[in-house]
């Protein structure tokens, strides 16, 4: 069993598991932090961005000034943003049989894998994962395609040139594999390969293994996966949460008794408690708006935004913000808000029960009805007519490199009355803000990450007790910025095995058993013999028939009869020869009694020596030794067959035959 | 039924005031029953039984040994011997509950009886008590410690002779750090205690904090709390064994040290600097900002990270430590850790509340200079950073946080509202505006606190609008806002808060109030008289009293034992003032409150009317002779009015008529009646009899314990 690790990002994993002749890809995350190296794509022509000076080398060589621009001491690539794909060279991805998706954030690289690697398998995901994943992809494609950029920079990627660039461009990894965003056509084609599954549904893969999605409590339709055969169980835990937010709670019990537990997608901000952060978010929002400023919340169109809107629903009246408009701007805003209301079966119990009243499970429906929350596909069109300040705007993309958020950053960045509040933990907010410097608006960092923290992980591991834990290397040491926090790492026994990008891990357990069926007529013919109370043995002579990873014992062919026709002869040739079997022996030889028996039969001068594995009985006179071990007995005598047979018969007296 | 058993014990207790009852108790077998009742399932009954035993023992010894102590216990009265034998037997028992009962009887005995015979008793029972310490585990540790401390507090014994100090010292070193804490504190509270023992006990309390310092200090640095004392390994084990043990030990230690610092017995010299250092370190371990130098520090960091209980205890102690004198750099560290706690989104509402309290204390004590209540420059710098945080906290979605931020702000203004630097810092922030906005908060507690803050801001001329003196409308606006809250708010807390502010405004002569005091008092009384909340009505009476005192002078003292000083004759109230009182109508309000269904309101009204009567004795008009209305008829009128709640009961009566009614009421009698506590009915023999009759009716045991 092997694990191929294709992604270095612990919360955007992409691993391939080879298990019992199947090749299973676990998640398909796309690392978008690479886009932070690029200049933002403004929706409206931005004189500031277009007038940024080109970057030149220390010696004044300016051959890169078309590709690289400088802003407040940072250098950015002036090109269409590119993404860092999972490793494609480590394993032939056309051999992947299935892809299991755990949540909508972890499938963003899917079109790259399914459309460009010769992949012919199936993708499994829950319905909300697929639908919301589609929205995220659609938004991404839309953000990038609606601002066409002629230039595509590639010169800087040359290894010799990259060395000369300032950080962080110099340290960017695998730049040659960075790719531009996929198209909508590729998205549709990739999504058409998805087969929808429900929680606890058992899916057979080639008869060899069974995979089952379990609720992981992190997002609508998010799942952990169990991959098991009859005797082995691998759990894949990715992006799970024990907090009570909107999704169905996490199913922990089904993870018990795993041989291997692959653990990814823990919280990216282990020191921040989501409740505190939500409080911080609300306080800063209210403070800004009361002072007449605007609030910008860069966010994804689904996920935490539902919880934020719910908190604000409870908070705005008490904070006297009832008259402040909330705008949600995304090409998929409408679909996202509507979708969230129809996935009742994937929601937590409270929200499910609302559906029976019947009421919409999320209160943002009421916010929309009362005109407190308005949503628009983009800043163009209706929005510009309705726009009124001060206001709160939720919009993407959290990287601040594309989407409507770029416009608001340019618009509001100059006033210290306004605030940008970062809630998504995927991007470093300082790096995200770098191309907007100097910036007067206030920046608040309230990362809300509901995924498991290390305390919860240690409780989970104690409860489900896997034999081995496998996790990204980042989880086996404290975060670099808090190297003394020994509590911010996975602590388990035996220590977790860690992996990093482009590494192949041999998982530490051997398969020892295989389930084999016995045909009824063969079973009928068995004659069990009780060797101990409760344990019976029978010898079986049969033909092992293996097809589609299923093994069946069939009755052996009848003793060969003289062939009557050509056809039969051919058949009998295929049948293996059935040899006459020697009887099998069982039991143990009590040394003292054996020696007494030997003496009774005329052997004298017997010595017994203890060895590490058993005993050696020395018949000094006969120059013979009998080696008795747990699973073998040897009689070593010098070419005296009669003596050997005599001794053998004495040995056999102590053993049972069947 | 527990109430009957309890009544039986109370009955015996009353009986046992007379020495002749001893024979009856001994002969009737009642003492044996009391022994059995010590194990009663009702804790109240069990405790009363054990108290009764002590009572009987004391009575027996009092009667038996009027003079010198009987050194031979054998010569003690039979009843006493019986009790002592029982206690001794129980001490030898293997069952912990029995040991506990015996220890409780002894603890009460030594706590209550200080006659010489208790010395003999200790002489006899100290060996079995000492034996208890030999057992493993020690049974009833808490009761044992209580006993030792109770004996040590007794003045009768010669401790050196009876080996008590040795026993205490041994116990302190034998118990686990968590168990030894309360005993150490108790030992330090003792007034006569050898210095050596005090040092040992103080060491027990300091040990956990010393461990924390040792685990987190990088260099040897300044001398710590303790140096290499034995027992530190036990403390380290306790700190590292589990999260709950670590948290429990630290919380207990911090609470004990906090209590100790406020006592006159506080050890001297008090290690202020290392204690402050350790407390700051604990807070920083909790917020994860310590870079621990040792593996133990690392583990502590993991254990204490985000631990709310420890944070609260440490902040409480930190607040108390503000009393001592600390070096400036440490004070700055305290301010830094307080700011971090107040700022951190991770701080829970309860932690924030404690942090606000500690901050206030440090601001008050940070720069103690004689005759100077001003803020130190450091404190001012701190305030500059604090106000933006306070602004954020006033907008918190969590109402507890908004509430404690407002309370904190009110205290700040009360202390430094008059100081120019403070006023400037406050004005340059949005805090006053935000506080004013919270008058409309959906949470009633927050509205109540906002009322207090707004009132305080206004008293100090710090209200939200910048041009306050030139803009009287804004001021008037607040008065009207508060009046609106008083008459319309659906919750009691904001209305009570408004009255507190109004009373303070009236007392301090707030500009808006003195502009038209009569209108102000009349409007308030009108709103209050209809209020359903008794505390609001009571506050209304308080406001009326302030109004009267301002007009009529302080109430005269009624202490019968004070030497009659030549009393400055209080000014006789002007007849016009009495007219005003009728017009307000203050008389009517007070008369109605007299019949209030809530006892405290009626009591307050009674006091107020007594004060009024006292002040108006000289105003008697010609009607005094025989014209005064019959008091019964006045009460009947009031009662009817109360029931109807309509119209004016007394009509537009003249002041003379009011005074006549006032004199005709038996206010003293009423005062006496109202002073009786409300449970005097339940405690009456009649009530007990009813219980007994009920028991006869229901034979099965009633599990509910009504006492």
mmCIF file of N, CA, C and O in Angstrom, chain A residues 185-231:
data_model
loop_
_atom_site.group_PDB
_atom_site.id
_atom_site.type_symbol
_atom_site.label_atom_id
_atom_site.label_comp_id
_atom_site.label_asym_id
_atom_site.label_seq_id
_atom_site.Cartn_x
_atom_site.Cartn_y
_atom_site.Cartn_z
ATOM 1 N N UNK A 185 -15.755 25.269 -20.426
ATOM 2 C CA UNK A 185 -15.964 24.005 -21.140
ATOM 3 C C UNK A 185 -15.257 22.864 -20.401
ATOM 4 O O UNK A 185 -15.816 21.792 -20.199
ATOM 5 N N UNK A 186 -14.034 23.138 -19.983
ATOM 6 C CA UNK A 186 -13.286 22.112 -19.246
ATOM 7 C C UNK A 186 -13.966 21.814 -17.905
ATOM 8 O O UNK A 186 -14.018 20.665 -17.465
ATOM 9 N N UNK A 187 -14.486 22.860 -17.292
ATOM 10 C CA UNK A 187 -15.185 22.663 -16.019
ATOM 11 C C UNK A 187 -16.366 21.726 -16.233
ATOM 12 O O UNK A 187 -16.541 20.744 -15.502
ATOM 13 N N UNK A 188 -17.165 22.018 -17.243
ATOM 14 C CA UNK A 188 -18.354 21.188 -17.493
ATOM 15 C C UNK A 188 -17.971 19.750 -17.783
ATOM 16 O O UNK A 188 -18.600 18.818 -17.288
ATOM 17 N N UNK A 189 -16.931 19.592 -18.582
ATOM 18 C CA UNK A 189 -16.506 18.240 -18.920
ATOM 19 C C UNK A 189 -16.032 17.504 -17.668
ATOM 20 O O UNK A 189 -16.349 16.334 -17.454
ATOM 21 N N UNK A 190 -15.275 18.213 -16.817
ATOM 22 C CA UNK A 190 -14.767 17.579 -15.591
ATOM 23 C C UNK A 190 -15.917 17.188 -14.680
ATOM 24 O O UNK A 190 -15.965 16.079 -14.130
ATOM 25 N N UNK A 191 -16.891 18.093 -14.539
ATOM 26 C CA UNK A 191 -17.994 17.824 -13.613
ATOM 27 C C UNK A 191 -18.889 16.706 -14.134
ATOM 28 O O UNK A 191 -19.564 16.026 -13.358
ATOM 29 N N UNK A 192 -18.877 16.505 -15.448
ATOM 30 C CA UNK A 192 -19.728 15.430 -15.983
ATOM 31 C C UNK A 192 -19.182 14.061 -15.579
ATOM 32 O O UNK A 192 -19.869 13.057 -15.697
ATOM 33 N N UNK A 193 -17.962 14.028 -15.108
ATOM 34 C CA UNK A 193 -17.384 12.733 -14.699
ATOM 35 C C UNK A 193 -17.704 12.412 -13.247
ATOM 36 O O UNK A 193 -17.274 11.389 -12.719
ATOM 37 N N UNK A 194 -18.410 13.320 -12.595
ATOM 38 C CA UNK A 194 -18.712 13.095 -11.173
ATOM 39 C C UNK A 194 -19.927 12.202 -11.031
ATOM 40 O O UNK A 194 -20.940 12.385 -11.707
ATOM 41 N N UNK A 195 -19.805 11.238 -10.163
ATOM 42 C CA UNK A 195 -20.966 10.429 -9.810
ATOM 43 C C UNK A 195 -21.368 10.840 -8.384
ATOM 44 O O UNK A 195 -20.528 10.851 -7.481
ATOM 45 N N UNK A 196 -22.645 11.172 -8.204
ATOM 46 C CA UNK A 196 -23.075 11.691 -6.909
ATOM 47 C C UNK A 196 -23.284 10.561 -5.903
ATOM 48 O O UNK A 196 -23.753 9.481 -6.262
ATOM 49 N N UNK A 197 -22.922 10.825 -4.680
ATOM 50 C CA UNK A 197 -23.079 9.811 -3.623
ATOM 51 C C UNK A 197 -23.699 10.470 -2.390
ATOM 52 O O UNK A 197 -23.712 11.689 -2.258
ATOM 53 N N UNK A 198 -24.220 9.645 -1.530
ATOM 54 C CA UNK A 198 -24.796 10.142 -0.277
ATOM 55 C C UNK A 198 -23.983 9.633 0.885
ATOM 56 O O UNK A 198 -23.226 8.657 0.748
ATOM 57 N N UNK A 199 -24.134 10.283 2.061
ATOM 58 C CA UNK A 199 -23.386 9.848 3.246
ATOM 59 C C UNK A 199 -23.701 8.384 3.553
ATOM 60 O O UNK A 199 -24.840 7.953 3.440
ATOM 61 N N UNK A 200 -22.680 7.653 3.953
ATOM 62 C CA UNK A 200 -22.779 6.244 4.365
ATOM 63 C C UNK A 200 -23.129 5.303 3.215
ATOM 64 O O UNK A 200 -23.381 4.131 3.429
ATOM 65 N N UNK A 201 -23.151 5.829 2.001
ATOM 66 C CA UNK A 201 -23.416 4.952 0.860
ATOM 67 C C UNK A 201 -22.160 4.131 0.585
ATOM 68 O O UNK A 201 -21.041 4.658 0.632
ATOM 69 N N UNK A 202 -22.345 2.826 0.335
ATOM 70 C CA UNK A 202 -21.183 1.973 0.090
ATOM 71 C C UNK A 202 -20.988 1.802 -1.401
ATOM 72 O O UNK A 202 -21.906 1.388 -2.109
ATOM 73 N N UNK A 203 -19.808 2.127 -1.856
ATOM 74 C CA UNK A 203 -19.536 2.044 -3.288
ATOM 75 C C UNK A 203 -18.435 1.013 -3.498
ATOM 76 O O UNK A 203 -17.342 1.139 -2.940
ATOM 77 N N UNK A 204 -18.751 -0.012 -4.280
ATOM 78 C CA UNK A 204 -17.776 -1.060 -4.559
ATOM 79 C C UNK A 204 -16.850 -0.601 -5.676
ATOM 80 O O UNK A 204 -17.312 -0.098 -6.701
ATOM 81 N N UNK A 205 -15.558 -0.763 -5.469
ATOM 82 C CA UNK A 205 -14.621 -0.472 -6.557
ATOM 83 C C UNK A 205 -14.021 -1.788 -7.014
ATOM 84 O O UNK A 205 -13.241 -2.398 -6.288
ATOM 85 N N UNK A 206 -14.430 -2.243 -8.175
ATOM 86 C CA UNK A 206 -13.871 -3.454 -8.803
ATOM 87 C C UNK A 206 -13.914 -4.659 -7.876
ATOM 88 O O UNK A 206 -13.081 -5.540 -7.970
ATOM 89 N N UNK A 207 -14.831 -4.689 -6.966
ATOM 90 C CA UNK A 207 -14.895 -5.821 -6.054
ATOM 91 C C UNK A 207 -13.746 -5.874 -5.078
ATOM 92 O O UNK A 207 -13.728 -6.714 -4.178
ATOM 93 N N UNK A 208 -12.783 -4.977 -5.208
ATOM 94 C CA UNK A 208 -11.598 -5.066 -4.353
ATOM 95 C C UNK A 208 -11.779 -4.270 -3.076
ATOM 96 O O UNK A 208 -11.468 -4.745 -1.986
ATOM 97 N N UNK A 209 -12.256 -3.063 -3.209
ATOM 98 C CA UNK A 209 -12.441 -2.232 -2.015
ATOM 99 C C UNK A 209 -13.796 -1.553 -2.076
ATOM 100 O O UNK A 209 -14.443 -1.487 -3.129
ATOM 101 N N UNK A 210 -14.163 -1.079 -0.891
ATOM 102 C CA UNK A 210 -15.436 -0.398 -0.774
ATOM 103 C C UNK A 210 -15.127 1.003 -0.249
ATOM 104 O O UNK A 210 -14.355 1.136 0.709
ATOM 105 N N UNK A 211 -15.687 2.030 -0.860
ATOM 106 C CA UNK A 211 -15.466 3.380 -0.327
ATOM 107 C C UNK A 211 -16.796 3.945 0.146
ATOM 108 O O UNK A 211 -17.842 3.653 -0.432
ATOM 109 N N UNK A 212 -16.722 4.732 1.248
ATOM 110 C CA UNK A 212 -17.929 5.273 1.852
ATOM 111 C C UNK A 212 -17.672 6.712 2.292
ATOM 112 O O UNK A 212 -16.726 6.957 3.038
ATOM 113 N N UNK A 213 -18.509 7.650 1.860
ATOM 114 C CA UNK A 213 -18.359 9.013 2.384
ATOM 115 C C UNK A 213 -19.082 9.154 3.727
ATOM 116 O O UNK A 213 -20.151 8.567 3.921
ATOM 117 N N UNK A 214 -18.477 9.913 4.650
ATOM 118 C CA UNK A 214 -19.094 10.173 5.956
ATOM 119 C C UNK A 214 -19.172 11.679 6.156
ATOM 120 O O UNK A 214 -18.307 12.402 5.667
ATOM 121 N N UNK A 215 -20.142 12.115 6.893
ATOM 122 C CA UNK A 215 -20.254 13.551 7.125
ATOM 123 C C UNK A 215 -19.027 14.055 7.891
ATOM 124 O O UNK A 215 -18.591 13.422 8.850
ATOM 125 N N UNK A 216 -18.481 15.193 7.456
ATOM 126 C CA UNK A 216 -17.297 15.707 8.150
ATOM 127 C C UNK A 216 -17.573 17.014 8.885
ATOM 128 O O UNK A 216 -16.701 17.555 9.548
ATOM 129 N N UNK A 217 -18.779 17.554 8.753
ATOM 130 C CA UNK A 217 -19.181 18.697 9.574
ATOM 131 C C UNK A 217 -18.574 20.032 9.200
ATOM 132 O O UNK A 217 -18.784 21.013 9.896
ATOM 133 N N UNK A 218 -17.839 20.088 8.089
ATOM 134 C CA UNK A 218 -17.118 21.324 7.778
ATOM 135 C C UNK A 218 -17.895 22.246 6.840
ATOM 136 O O UNK A 218 -17.951 23.449 7.043
ATOM 137 N N UNK A 219 -18.497 21.651 5.805
ATOM 138 C CA UNK A 219 -19.209 22.477 4.826
ATOM 139 C C UNK A 219 -20.390 21.672 4.312
ATOM 140 O O UNK A 219 -20.507 20.480 4.602
ATOM 141 N N UNK A 220 -21.239 22.316 3.550
ATOM 142 C CA UNK A 220 -22.389 21.597 2.993
ATOM 143 C C UNK A 220 -21.892 20.419 2.164
ATOM 144 O O UNK A 220 -21.143 20.613 1.206
ATOM 145 N N UNK A 221 -22.283 19.225 2.523
ATOM 146 C CA UNK A 221 -21.916 18.034 1.764
ATOM 147 C C UNK A 221 -20.478 17.591 1.927
ATOM 148 O O UNK A 221 -20.019 16.708 1.215
ATOM 149 N N UNK A 222 -19.737 18.183 2.856
ATOM 150 C CA UNK A 222 -18.329 17.792 3.012
ATOM 151 C C UNK A 222 -18.231 16.384 3.610
ATOM 152 O O UNK A 222 -19.045 16.010 4.439
ATOM 153 N N UNK A 223 -17.233 15.641 3.157
ATOM 154 C CA UNK A 223 -17.152 14.258 3.620
ATOM 155 C C UNK A 223 -15.740 13.827 3.954
ATOM 156 O O UNK A 223 -14.765 14.349 3.406
ATOM 157 N N UNK A 224 -15.665 12.889 4.879
ATOM 158 C CA UNK A 224 -14.462 12.085 5.048
ATOM 159 C C UNK A 224 -14.758 10.770 4.345
ATOM 160 O O UNK A 224 -15.919 10.454 4.080
ATOM 161 N N UNK A 225 -13.708 10.005 4.069
ATOM 162 C CA UNK A 225 -13.942 8.773 3.317
ATOM 163 C C UNK A 225 -13.358 7.576 4.058
ATOM 164 O O UNK A 225 -12.277 7.670 4.638
ATOM 165 N N UNK A 226 -14.097 6.466 3.994
ATOM 166 C CA UNK A 226 -13.575 5.195 4.478
ATOM 167 C C UNK A 226 -13.271 4.355 3.250
ATOM 168 O O UNK A 226 -14.124 4.227 2.362
ATOM 169 N N UNK A 227 -12.069 3.806 3.200
ATOM 170 C CA UNK A 227 -11.691 2.933 2.081
ATOM 171 C C UNK A 227 -11.340 1.601 2.718
ATOM 172 O O UNK A 227 -10.375 1.522 3.492
ATOM 173 N N UNK A 228 -12.146 0.597 2.471
ATOM 174 C CA UNK A 228 -11.877 -0.647 3.194
ATOM 175 C C UNK A 228 -12.041 -1.887 2.331
ATOM 176 O O UNK A 228 -12.793 -1.908 1.371
ATOM 177 N N UNK A 229 -11.276 -2.889 2.717
ATOM 178 C CA UNK A 229 -11.477 -4.213 2.140
ATOM 179 C C UNK A 229 -12.023 -5.057 3.287
ATOM 180 O O UNK A 229 -12.412 -4.522 4.317
ATOM 181 N N UNK A 230 -12.037 -6.370 3.123
ATOM 182 C CA UNK A 230 -12.602 -7.182 4.204
ATOM 183 C C UNK A 230 -11.765 -7.109 5.465
ATOM 184 O O UNK A 230 -12.263 -7.230 6.560
ATOM 185 N N UNK A 231 -10.451 -6.945 5.306
ATOM 186 C CA UNK A 231 -9.583 -7.012 6.481
ATOM 187 C C UNK A 231 -8.788 -5.751 6.735
ATOM 188 O O UNK A 231 -8.043 -5.681 7.688
#
